[in-house]
Tab-separated table of C-alpha atoms in Angstrom:
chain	number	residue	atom	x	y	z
A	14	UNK	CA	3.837	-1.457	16.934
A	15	UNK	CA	5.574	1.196	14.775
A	16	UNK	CA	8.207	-0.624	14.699
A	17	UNK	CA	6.985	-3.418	12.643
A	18	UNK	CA	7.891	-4.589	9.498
A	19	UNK	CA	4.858	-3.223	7.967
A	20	UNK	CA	5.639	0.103	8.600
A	21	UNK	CA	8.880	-0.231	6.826
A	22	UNK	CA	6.492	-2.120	3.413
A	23	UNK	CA	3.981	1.157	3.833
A	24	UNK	CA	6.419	3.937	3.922
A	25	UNK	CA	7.824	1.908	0.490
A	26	UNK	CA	4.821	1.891	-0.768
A	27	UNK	CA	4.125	5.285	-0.419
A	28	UNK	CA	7.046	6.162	-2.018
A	29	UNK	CA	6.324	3.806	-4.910
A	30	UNK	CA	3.135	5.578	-5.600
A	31	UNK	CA	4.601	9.099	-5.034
A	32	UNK	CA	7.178	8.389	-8.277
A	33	UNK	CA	3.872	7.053	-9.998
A	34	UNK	CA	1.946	10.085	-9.001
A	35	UNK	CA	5.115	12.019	-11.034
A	36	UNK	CA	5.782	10.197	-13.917
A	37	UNK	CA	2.006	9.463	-14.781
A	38	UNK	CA	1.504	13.353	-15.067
A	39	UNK	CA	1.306	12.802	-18.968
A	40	UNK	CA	-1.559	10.469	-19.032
A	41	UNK	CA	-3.893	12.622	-17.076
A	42	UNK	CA	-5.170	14.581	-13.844
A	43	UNK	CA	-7.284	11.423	-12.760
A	44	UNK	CA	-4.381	8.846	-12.886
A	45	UNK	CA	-2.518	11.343	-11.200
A	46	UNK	CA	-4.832	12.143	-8.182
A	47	UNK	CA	-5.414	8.672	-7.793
A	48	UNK	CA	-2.087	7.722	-7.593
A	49	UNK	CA	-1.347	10.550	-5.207
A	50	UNK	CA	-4.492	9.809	-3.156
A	51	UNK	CA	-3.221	6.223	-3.021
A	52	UNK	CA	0.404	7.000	-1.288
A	53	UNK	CA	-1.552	9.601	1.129
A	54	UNK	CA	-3.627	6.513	2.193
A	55	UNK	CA	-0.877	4.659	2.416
A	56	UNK	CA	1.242	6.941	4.606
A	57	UNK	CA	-2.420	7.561	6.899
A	58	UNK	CA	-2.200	3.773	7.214
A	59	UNK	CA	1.697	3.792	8.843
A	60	UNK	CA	-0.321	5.541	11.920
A	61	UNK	CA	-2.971	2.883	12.501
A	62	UNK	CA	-0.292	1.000	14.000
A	63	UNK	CA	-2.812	0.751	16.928
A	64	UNK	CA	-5.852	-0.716	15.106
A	65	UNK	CA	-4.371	-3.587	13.680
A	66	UNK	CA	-7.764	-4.791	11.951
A	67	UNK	CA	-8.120	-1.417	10.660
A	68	UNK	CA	-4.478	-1.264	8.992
A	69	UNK	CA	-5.271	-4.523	7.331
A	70	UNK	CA	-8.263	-3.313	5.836
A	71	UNK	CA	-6.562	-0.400	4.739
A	72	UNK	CA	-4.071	-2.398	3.388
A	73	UNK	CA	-6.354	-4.395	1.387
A	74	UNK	CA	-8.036	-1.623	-0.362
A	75	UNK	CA	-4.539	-0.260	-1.673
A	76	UNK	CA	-3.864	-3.686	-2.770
A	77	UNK	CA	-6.757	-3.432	-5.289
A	78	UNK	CA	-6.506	0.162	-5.740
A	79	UNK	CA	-2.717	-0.301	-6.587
A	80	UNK	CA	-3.168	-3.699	-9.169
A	81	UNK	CA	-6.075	-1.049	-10.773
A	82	UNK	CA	-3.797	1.718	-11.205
A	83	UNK	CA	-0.799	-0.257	-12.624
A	84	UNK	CA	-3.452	-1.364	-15.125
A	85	UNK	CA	-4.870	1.275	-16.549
A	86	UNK	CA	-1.481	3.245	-16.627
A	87	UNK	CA	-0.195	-0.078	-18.586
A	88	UNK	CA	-3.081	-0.125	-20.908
A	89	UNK	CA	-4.086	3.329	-21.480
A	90	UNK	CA	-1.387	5.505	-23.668
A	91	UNK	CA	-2.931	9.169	-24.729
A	92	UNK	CA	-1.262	11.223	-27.640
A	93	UNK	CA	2.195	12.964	-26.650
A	94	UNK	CA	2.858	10.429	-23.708
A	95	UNK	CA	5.607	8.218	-24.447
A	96	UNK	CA	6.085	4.353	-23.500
A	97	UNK	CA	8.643	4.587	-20.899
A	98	UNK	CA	6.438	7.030	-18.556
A	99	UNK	CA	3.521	3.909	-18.644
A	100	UNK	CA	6.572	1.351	-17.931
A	101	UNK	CA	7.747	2.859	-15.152
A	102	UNK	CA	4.060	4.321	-13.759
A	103	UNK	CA	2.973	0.387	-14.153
A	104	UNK	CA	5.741	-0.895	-12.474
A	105	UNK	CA	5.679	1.362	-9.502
A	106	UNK	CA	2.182	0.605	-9.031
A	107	UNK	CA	2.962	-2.827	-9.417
A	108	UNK	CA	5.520	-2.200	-6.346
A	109	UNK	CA	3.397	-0.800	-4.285
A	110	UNK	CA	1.135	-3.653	-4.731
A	111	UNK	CA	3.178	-5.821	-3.680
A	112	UNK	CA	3.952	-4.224	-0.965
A	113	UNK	CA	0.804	-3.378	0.073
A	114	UNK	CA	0.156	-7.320	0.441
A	115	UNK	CA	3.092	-7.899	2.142
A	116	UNK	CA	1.813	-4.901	4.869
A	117	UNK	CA	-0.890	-7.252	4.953
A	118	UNK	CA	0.603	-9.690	5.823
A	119	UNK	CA	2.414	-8.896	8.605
A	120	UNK	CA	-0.825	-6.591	9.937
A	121	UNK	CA	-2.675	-10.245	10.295
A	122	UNK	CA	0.765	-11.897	11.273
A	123	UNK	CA	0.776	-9.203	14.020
A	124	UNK	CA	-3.144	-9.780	15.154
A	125	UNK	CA	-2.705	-13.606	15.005
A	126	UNK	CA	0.075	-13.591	17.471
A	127	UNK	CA	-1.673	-10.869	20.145
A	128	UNK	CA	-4.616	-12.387	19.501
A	129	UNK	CA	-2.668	-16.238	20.957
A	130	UNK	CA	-1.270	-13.869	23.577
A	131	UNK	CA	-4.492	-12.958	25.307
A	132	UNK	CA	-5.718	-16.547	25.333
A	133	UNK	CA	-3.011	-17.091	27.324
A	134	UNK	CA	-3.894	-15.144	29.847
């Protein structure tokens, strides 16, 4: 169902954690590849429209990995990087959090109402 609501939270949360993945480039090459290893995931997960259980899992996974990344780029400030880039770095992972759980959401949302379909039959 590609169509879905969920695809629409993924593909912003994707490009929530691709501005991350840009302004975090001051604090560090591990921030930064695991921001930018968090959006691929996230756009991978668009295309498990098909394996609902999967996407959900998926989805939960980038939940925590996006509340983890948003933390340490709000608590961690190396020399030469100024304020502002860990403001917005937090709050986009914060974003993508969010939306991550809402993909949730609707991935379960989704299974609960095929799965109420095929007891019908």
């Amino acid at each position: 169902m590609i169509q879905r609501i969920q695809t629409v939270y993924l593909i912003l949360a994707t490009v929530s954690m691709a501005v991350c993945a840009a302004v975090v480039c001051p604090f560090g090459v591990l921030l930064t590849a695991a921001s930018a290893v968090a959006a691929l995931l996230s756009l991978c997960a668009v295309f498990l429209y098909r394996r609902r259980l999967l996407q959900a899992a998926a989805c939960r996974i980038l939940c925590v990995a996006g509340v983890a990344i948003a933390t340490v780029a709000a608590l961690w400030r190396p020399q030469g990087a100024g304020p502002a880039a860990a403001v917005w770095a937090a709050a986009a992972a914060a974003a993508a959090a969010v939306l991550w759980f809402l993909a949730h959401r609707a991935v379960m949302k989704d299974e609960k109402l095929v799965r109420s379909l095929d007891r019908i039959r």
